[in-house]
Short mmCIF file of C-alpha atoms and ligand atoms in Angstrom, two decimals:
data_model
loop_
_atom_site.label_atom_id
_atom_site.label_comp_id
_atom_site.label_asym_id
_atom_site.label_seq_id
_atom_site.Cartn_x
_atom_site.Cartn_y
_atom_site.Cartn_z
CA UNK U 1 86.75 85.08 54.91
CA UNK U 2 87.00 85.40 58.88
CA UNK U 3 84.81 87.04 61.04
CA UNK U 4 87.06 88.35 64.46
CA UNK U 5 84.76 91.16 65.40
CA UNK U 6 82.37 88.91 65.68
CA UNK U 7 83.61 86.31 67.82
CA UNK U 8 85.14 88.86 69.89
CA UNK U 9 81.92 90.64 70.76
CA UNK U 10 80.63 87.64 72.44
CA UNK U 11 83.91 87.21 74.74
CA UNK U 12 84.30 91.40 74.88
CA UNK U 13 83.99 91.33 78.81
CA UNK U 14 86.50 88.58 79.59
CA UNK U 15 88.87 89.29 77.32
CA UNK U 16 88.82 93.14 78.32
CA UNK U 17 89.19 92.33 81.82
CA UNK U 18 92.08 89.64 80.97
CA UNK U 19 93.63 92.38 78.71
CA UNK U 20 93.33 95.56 81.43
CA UNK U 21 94.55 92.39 84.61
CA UNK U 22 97.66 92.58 82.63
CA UNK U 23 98.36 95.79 81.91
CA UNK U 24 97.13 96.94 85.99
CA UNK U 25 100.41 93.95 86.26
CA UNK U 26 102.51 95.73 84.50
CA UNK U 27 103.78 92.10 83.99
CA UNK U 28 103.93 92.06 80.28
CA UNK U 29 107.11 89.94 79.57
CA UNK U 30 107.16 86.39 80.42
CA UNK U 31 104.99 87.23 82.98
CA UNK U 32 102.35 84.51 84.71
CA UNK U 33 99.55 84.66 81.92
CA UNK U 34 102.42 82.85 79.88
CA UNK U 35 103.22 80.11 82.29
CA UNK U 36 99.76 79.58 83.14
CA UNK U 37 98.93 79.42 79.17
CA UNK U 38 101.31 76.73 78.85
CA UNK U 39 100.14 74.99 81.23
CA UNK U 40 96.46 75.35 80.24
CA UNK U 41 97.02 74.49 76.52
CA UNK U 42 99.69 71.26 78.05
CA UNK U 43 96.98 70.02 79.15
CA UNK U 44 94.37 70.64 76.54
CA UNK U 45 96.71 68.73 74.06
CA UNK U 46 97.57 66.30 76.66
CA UNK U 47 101.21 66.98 76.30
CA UNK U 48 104.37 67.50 78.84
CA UNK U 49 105.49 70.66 77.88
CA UNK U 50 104.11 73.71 75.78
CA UNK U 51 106.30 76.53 74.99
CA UNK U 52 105.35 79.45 73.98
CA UNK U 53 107.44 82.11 71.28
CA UNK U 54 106.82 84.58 68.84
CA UNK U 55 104.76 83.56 66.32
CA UNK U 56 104.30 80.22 64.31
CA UNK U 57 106.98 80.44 61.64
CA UNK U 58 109.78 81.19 64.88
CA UNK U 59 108.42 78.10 65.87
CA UNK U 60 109.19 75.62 63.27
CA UNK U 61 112.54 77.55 63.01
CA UNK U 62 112.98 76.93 67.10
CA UNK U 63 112.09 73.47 67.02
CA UNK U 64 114.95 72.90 63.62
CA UNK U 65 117.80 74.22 65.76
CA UNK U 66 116.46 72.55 68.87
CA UNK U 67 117.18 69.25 66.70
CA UNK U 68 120.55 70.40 65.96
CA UNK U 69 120.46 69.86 62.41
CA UNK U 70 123.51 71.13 60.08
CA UNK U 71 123.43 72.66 57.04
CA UNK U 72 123.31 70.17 54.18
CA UNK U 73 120.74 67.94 56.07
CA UNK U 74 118.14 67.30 53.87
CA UNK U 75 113.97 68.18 55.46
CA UNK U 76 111.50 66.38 53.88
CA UNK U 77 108.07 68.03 53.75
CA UNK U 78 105.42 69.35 51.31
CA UNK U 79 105.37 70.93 48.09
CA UNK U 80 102.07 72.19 48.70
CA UNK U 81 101.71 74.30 52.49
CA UNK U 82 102.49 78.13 53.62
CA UNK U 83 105.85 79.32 52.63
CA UNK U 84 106.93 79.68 56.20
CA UNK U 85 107.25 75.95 56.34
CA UNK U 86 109.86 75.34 53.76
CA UNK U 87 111.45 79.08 54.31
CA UNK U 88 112.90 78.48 57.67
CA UNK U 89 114.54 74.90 56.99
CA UNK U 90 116.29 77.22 54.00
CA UNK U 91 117.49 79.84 56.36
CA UNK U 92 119.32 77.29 58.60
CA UNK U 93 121.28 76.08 55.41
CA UNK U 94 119.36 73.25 55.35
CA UNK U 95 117.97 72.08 52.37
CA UNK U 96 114.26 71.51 51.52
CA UNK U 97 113.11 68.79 49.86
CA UNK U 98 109.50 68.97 48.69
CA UNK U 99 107.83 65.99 48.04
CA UNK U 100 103.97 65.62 46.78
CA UNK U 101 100.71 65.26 48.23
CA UNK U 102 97.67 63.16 48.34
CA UNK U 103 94.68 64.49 45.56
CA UNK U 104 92.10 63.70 48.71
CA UNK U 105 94.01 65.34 52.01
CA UNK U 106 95.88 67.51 50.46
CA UNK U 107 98.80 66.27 53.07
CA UNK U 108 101.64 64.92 52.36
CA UNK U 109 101.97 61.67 50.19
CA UNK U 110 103.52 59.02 52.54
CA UNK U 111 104.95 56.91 50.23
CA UNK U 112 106.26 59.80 48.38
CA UNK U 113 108.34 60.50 51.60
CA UNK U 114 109.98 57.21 51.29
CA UNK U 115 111.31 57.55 47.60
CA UNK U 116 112.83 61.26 49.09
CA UNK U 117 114.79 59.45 51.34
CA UNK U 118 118.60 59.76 51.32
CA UNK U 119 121.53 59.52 53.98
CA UNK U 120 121.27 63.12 54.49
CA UNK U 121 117.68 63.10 55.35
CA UNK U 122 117.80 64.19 58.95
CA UNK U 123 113.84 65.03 59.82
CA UNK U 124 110.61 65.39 58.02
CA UNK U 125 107.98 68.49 58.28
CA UNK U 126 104.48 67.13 57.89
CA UNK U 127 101.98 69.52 57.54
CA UNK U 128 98.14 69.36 58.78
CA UNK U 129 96.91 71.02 56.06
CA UNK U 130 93.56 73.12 56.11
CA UNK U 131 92.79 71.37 59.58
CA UNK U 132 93.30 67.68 58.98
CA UNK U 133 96.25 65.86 60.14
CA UNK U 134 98.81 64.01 57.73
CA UNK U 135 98.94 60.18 57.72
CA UNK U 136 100.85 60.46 61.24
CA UNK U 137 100.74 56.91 61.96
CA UNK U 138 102.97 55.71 58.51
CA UNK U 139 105.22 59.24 59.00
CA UNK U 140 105.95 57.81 62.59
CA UNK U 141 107.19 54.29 60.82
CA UNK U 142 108.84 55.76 58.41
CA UNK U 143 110.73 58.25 60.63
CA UNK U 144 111.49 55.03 63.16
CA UNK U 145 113.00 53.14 60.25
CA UNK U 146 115.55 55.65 58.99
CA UNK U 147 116.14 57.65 62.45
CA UNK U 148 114.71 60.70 61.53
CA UNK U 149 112.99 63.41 63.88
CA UNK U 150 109.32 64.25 62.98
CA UNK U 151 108.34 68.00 63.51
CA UNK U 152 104.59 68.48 62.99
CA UNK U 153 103.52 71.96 61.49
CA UNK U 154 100.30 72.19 63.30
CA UNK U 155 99.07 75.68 62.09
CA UNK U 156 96.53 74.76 60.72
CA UNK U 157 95.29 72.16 62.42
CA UNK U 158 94.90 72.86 66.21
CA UNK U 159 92.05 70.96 68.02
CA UNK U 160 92.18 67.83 65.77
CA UNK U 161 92.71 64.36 66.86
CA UNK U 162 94.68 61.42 65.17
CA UNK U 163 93.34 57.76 65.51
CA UNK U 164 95.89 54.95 65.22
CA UNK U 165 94.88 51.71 63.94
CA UNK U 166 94.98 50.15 67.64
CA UNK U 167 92.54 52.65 68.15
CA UNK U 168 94.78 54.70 70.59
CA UNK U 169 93.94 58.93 70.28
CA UNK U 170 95.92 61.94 70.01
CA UNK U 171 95.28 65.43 69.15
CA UNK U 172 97.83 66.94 66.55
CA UNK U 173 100.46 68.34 67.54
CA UNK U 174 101.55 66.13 70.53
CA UNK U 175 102.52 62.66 67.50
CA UNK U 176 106.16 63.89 66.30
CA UNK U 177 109.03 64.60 68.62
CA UNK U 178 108.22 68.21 68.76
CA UNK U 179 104.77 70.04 67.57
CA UNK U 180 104.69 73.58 66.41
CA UNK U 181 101.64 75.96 66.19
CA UNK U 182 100.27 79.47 65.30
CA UNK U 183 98.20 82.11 67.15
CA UNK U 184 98.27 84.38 63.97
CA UNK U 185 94.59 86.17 64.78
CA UNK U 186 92.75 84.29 61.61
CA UNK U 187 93.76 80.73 62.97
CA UNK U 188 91.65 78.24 64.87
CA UNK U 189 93.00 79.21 68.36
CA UNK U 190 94.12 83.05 66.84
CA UNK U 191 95.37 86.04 69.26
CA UNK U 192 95.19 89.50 68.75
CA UNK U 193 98.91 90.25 67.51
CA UNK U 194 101.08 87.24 67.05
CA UNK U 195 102.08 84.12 68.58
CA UNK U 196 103.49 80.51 68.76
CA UNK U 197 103.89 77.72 70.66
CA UNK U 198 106.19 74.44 70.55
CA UNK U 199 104.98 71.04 72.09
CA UNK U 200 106.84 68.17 73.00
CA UNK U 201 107.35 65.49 75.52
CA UNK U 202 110.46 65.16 75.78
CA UNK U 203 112.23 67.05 79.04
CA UNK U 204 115.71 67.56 77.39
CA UNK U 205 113.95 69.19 73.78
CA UNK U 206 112.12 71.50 75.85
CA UNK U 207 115.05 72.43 78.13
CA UNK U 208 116.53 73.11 74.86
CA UNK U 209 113.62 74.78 73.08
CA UNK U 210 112.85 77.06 76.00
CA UNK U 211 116.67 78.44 76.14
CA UNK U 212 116.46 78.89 72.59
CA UNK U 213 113.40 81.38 73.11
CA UNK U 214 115.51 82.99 74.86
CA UNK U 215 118.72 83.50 73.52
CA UNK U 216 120.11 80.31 74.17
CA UNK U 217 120.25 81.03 77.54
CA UNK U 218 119.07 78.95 80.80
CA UNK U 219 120.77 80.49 83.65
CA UNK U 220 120.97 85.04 82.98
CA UNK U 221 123.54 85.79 80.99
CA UNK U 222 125.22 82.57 80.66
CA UNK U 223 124.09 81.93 76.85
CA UNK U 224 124.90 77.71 76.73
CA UNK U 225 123.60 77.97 72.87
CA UNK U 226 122.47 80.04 69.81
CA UNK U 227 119.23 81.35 70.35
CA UNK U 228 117.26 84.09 69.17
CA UNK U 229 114.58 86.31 70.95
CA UNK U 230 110.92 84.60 70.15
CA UNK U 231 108.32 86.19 73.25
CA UNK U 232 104.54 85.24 73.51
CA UNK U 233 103.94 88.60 75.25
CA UNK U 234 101.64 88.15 78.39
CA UNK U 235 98.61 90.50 76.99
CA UNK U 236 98.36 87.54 74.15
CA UNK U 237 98.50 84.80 76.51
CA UNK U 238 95.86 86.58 78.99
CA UNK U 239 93.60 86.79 75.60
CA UNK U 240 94.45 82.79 74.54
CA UNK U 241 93.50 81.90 77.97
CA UNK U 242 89.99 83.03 77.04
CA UNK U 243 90.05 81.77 73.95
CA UNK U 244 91.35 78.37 74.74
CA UNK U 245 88.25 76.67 76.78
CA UNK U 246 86.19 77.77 73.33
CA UNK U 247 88.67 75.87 71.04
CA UNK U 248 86.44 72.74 71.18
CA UNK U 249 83.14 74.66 70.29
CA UNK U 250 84.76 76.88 67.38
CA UNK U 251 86.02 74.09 66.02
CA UNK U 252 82.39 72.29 65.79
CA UNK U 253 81.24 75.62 64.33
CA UNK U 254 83.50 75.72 61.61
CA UNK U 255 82.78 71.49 61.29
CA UNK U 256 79.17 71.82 61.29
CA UNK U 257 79.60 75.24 58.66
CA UNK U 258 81.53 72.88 56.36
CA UNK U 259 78.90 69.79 56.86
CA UNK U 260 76.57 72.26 55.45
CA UNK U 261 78.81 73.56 52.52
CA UNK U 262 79.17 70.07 51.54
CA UNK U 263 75.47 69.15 51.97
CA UNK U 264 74.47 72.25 49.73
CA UNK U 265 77.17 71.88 47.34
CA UNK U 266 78.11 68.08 46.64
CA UNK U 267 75.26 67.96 43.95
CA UNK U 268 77.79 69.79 41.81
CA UNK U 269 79.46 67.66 39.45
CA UNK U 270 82.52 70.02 38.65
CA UNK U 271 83.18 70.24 42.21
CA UNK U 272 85.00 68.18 44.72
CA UNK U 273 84.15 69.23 48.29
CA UNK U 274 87.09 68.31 51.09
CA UNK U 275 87.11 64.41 52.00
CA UNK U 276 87.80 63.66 55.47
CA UNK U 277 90.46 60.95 56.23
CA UNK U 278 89.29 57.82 58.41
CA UNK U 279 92.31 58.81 60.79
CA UNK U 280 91.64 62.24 61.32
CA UNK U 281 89.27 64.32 62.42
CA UNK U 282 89.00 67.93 60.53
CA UNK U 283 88.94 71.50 62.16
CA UNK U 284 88.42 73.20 58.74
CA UNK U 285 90.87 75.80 59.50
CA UNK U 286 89.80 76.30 55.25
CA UNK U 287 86.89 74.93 53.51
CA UNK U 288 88.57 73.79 50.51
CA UNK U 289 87.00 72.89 47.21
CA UNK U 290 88.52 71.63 44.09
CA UNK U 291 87.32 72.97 40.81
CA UNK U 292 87.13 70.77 37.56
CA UNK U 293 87.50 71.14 34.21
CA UNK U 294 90.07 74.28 34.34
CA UNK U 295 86.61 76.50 35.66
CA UNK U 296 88.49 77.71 39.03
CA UNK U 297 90.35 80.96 37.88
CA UNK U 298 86.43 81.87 36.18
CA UNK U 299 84.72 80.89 39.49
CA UNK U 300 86.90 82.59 41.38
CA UNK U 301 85.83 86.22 39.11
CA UNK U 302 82.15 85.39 39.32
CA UNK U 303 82.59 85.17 42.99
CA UNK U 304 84.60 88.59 43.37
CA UNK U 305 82.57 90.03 40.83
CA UNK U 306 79.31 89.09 43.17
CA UNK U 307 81.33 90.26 46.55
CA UNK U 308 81.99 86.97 47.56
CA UNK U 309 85.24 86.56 49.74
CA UNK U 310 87.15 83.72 48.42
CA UNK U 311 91.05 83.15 48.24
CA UNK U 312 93.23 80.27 46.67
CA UNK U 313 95.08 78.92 48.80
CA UNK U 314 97.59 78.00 47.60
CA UNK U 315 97.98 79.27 43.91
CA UNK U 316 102.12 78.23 43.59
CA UNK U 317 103.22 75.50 44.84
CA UNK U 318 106.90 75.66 46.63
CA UNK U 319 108.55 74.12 44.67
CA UNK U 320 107.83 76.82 41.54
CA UNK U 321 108.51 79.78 43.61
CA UNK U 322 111.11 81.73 42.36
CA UNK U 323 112.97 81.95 46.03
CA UNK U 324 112.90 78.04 45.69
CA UNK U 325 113.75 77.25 42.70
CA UNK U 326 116.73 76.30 43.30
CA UNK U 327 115.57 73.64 45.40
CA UNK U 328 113.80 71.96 42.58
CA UNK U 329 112.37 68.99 43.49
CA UNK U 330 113.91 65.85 41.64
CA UNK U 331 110.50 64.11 42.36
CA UNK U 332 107.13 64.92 40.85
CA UNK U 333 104.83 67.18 42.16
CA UNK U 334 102.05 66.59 40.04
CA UNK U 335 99.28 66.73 42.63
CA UNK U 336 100.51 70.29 44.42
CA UNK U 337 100.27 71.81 40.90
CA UNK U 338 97.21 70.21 40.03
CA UNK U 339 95.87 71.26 43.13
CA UNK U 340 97.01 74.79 42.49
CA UNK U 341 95.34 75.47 39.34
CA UNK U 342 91.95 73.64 40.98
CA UNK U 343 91.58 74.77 44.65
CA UNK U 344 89.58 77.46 46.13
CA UNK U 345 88.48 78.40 49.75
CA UNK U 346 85.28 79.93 51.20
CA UNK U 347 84.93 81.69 53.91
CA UNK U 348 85.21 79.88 57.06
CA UNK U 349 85.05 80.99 60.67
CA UNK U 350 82.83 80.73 64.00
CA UNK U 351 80.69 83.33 63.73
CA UNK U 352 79.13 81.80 59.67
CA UNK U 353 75.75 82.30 59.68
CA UNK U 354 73.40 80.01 57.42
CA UNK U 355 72.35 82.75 55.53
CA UNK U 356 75.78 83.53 54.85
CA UNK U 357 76.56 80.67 53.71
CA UNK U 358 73.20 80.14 51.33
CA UNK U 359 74.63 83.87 49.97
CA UNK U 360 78.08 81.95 49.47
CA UNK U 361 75.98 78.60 47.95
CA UNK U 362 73.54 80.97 45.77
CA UNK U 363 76.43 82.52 43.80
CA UNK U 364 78.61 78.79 43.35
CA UNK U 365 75.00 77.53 41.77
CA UNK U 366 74.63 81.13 39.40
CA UNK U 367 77.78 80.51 38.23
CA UNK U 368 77.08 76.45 37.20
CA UNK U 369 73.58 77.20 36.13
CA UNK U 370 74.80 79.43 33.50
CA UNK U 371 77.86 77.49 31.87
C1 LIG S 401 100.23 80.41 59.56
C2 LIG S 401 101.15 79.30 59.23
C3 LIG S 401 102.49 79.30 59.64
C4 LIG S 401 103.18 80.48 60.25
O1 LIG S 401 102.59 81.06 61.34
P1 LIG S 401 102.89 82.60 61.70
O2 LIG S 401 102.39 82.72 63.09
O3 LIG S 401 102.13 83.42 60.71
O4 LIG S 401 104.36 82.81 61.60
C5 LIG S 401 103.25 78.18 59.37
N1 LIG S 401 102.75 77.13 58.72
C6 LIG S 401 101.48 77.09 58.29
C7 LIG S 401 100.99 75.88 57.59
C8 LIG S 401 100.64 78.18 58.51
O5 LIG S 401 99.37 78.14 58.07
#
């Protein structure tokens, strides 16, 4: 599915040299790799402030608190995402509510979001899904109309940009009041161990955020608030500040890898290949298809059977997994489990080769030829 010896062959030098600069430092804490990343990647995203924590799910946890939500507030976001998304809004005592998505995006259904909404609604979680950014633009109206804080879940999505209908461009991330992300190693912009960040542009949320980090304290040992202890150690930041200046050209790569799937494999009737949204562009974190005519679970065999990576992501959605069932959603998710019983990704990563993917493309034809 991902190829990171690859990719890290062709940056071996600089990233050893970044790796062995910090360890010769001994600064391996919060040292000036970190600041310096955050100040790199504030800029990339053209955002005020970047913090940087443990990993991506700490993040969307972090940026909760920051709001200083209480339990019973209802969080609006999608039925069909990574558990991590729904799981921490659970573990503050807040409670999920998980509405469904569009057949097309796979994001979040906006006007789904509006029938969700009640006086306890206190934020909503949209999530770029697969590397393509919700409908940002009508979550932003929505949230402005009822008061509610917007926390993007930008895991997935790093790298993409949003157009607004007066033309106006940002990248994800940097549209809600506070942006979370994921260095996990498989993701877009992926260290070697774990890591997070949180983005936002507002001074008093990232006072907040970056005393959270670190156990809710701003001056030592006067803790002001909660926190918890959520480190991007400085050997992982040394390693993103390679990998950051190549964000732009892996994401191409993994664009022009999917322009090819869909090129090769459109011609398939019982096949939907991803559709790209006017507003956003797409990263293809995942290359996503959709399989008709219940033939996905049998697809999916024929490709293991043949050696062909291939995972379905995701095969539950939230709302029927057992830790969350009793968060039931009272709307419909028809969509999510549609989706579930039809979607399947192929590998997707820089390093895809076109023979790779004509192995991938050979296999998906075998398996239609001979129905
Ligand atoms: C990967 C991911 C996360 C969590 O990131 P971790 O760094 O693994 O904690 C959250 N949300 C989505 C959508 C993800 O894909």
């Amino acid at each position: 599915m991902v190829d990171l010896k690859g990719q890290y062959d062709k940056i071996k030098q600089k990233i050893d040299s970044a790796i062995y600069n910090v360890i010769n430092s001994a600064a391996f804490v919060k040292g000036p790799e970190v600041t310096k990343f955050q100040n790199e990647l504030s800029e990339y995203l053209g955002i005020k402030h970047s913090i940087a924590c443990g990993n991506g799910t700490d993040a969307l946890q972090i940026a909760l608190m920051a709001l200083g939500l209480k339990p019973g507030d209802e969080v609006i976001t999608s039925d069909f995402t990574f558990i991590a998304t729904v799981e921490v809004v659970a573990l503050l005592g807040l409670k999920p509510v998980l509405v469904d998505v569009c057949p097309s995006t796979f994001n979040i259904d906006v006007d789904k979001i509006r029938k969700a909404i009640t006086p306890q609604t206190k934020a909503i979680i949209p999530v770029h899904l697969f590397g393509q950014c919700a409908n940002m633009e009508e979550i932003m109206k929505i949230a402005d109309e009822y008061n509610l804080f917007v926390v993007e879940d930008n895991a997935q999505a790093i790298g993409a940009k949003y157009t607004f209908s007066d033309g106006s461009v940002k990248k994800a991330g940097t549209i809600g009041h506070i942006g979370c992300t994921s260095f996990f190693p498989s993701k877009n912009l992926g260290c070697y161990g774990d890591g997070g960040a949180l983005f936002t542009n507002n001074d008093d949320l990232a006072k907040i955020i970056s005393s959270i980090t670190n156990h809710g304290m701003e001056v030592r040992y006067h803790h002001d608030r909660i926190g918890v202890n959520s480190r991007l150690d400085s050997i992982q930041a040394a390693i993103l500040r390679v990998k950051l200046p190549l964000l732009d050209e892996y994401c191409n790569a993994r664009y022009n890898a999917a322009m090819y799937y869909n090129e090769q494999l459109s011609e398939i009737e019982e096949l939907s290949v991803p559709i790209i949204s006017d507003y956003s562009t797409h990263v293809f974190h995942q290359y996503t298809l959709r399989v008709k005519n219940g033939k996905r679970n049998n697809l999916k065999k024929h490709l293991d059977d043949s050696g062909i990576p291939c995972m379905v992501y995701y095969p539950i959605p939230l709302h029927k997994q057992k830790a969350f069932l009793q968060y039931k959603s009272v709307h419909e998710c028809k969509v999510s489990v549609l989706l579930s019983n039809e979607v399947i990704s192929l590998p997707m990563h820089t390093e895809l080769s076109k023979e790779q993917q004509n192995t991938v493309i050979d296999a998906i034809r075998s398996f239609f030829n001979n129905m």
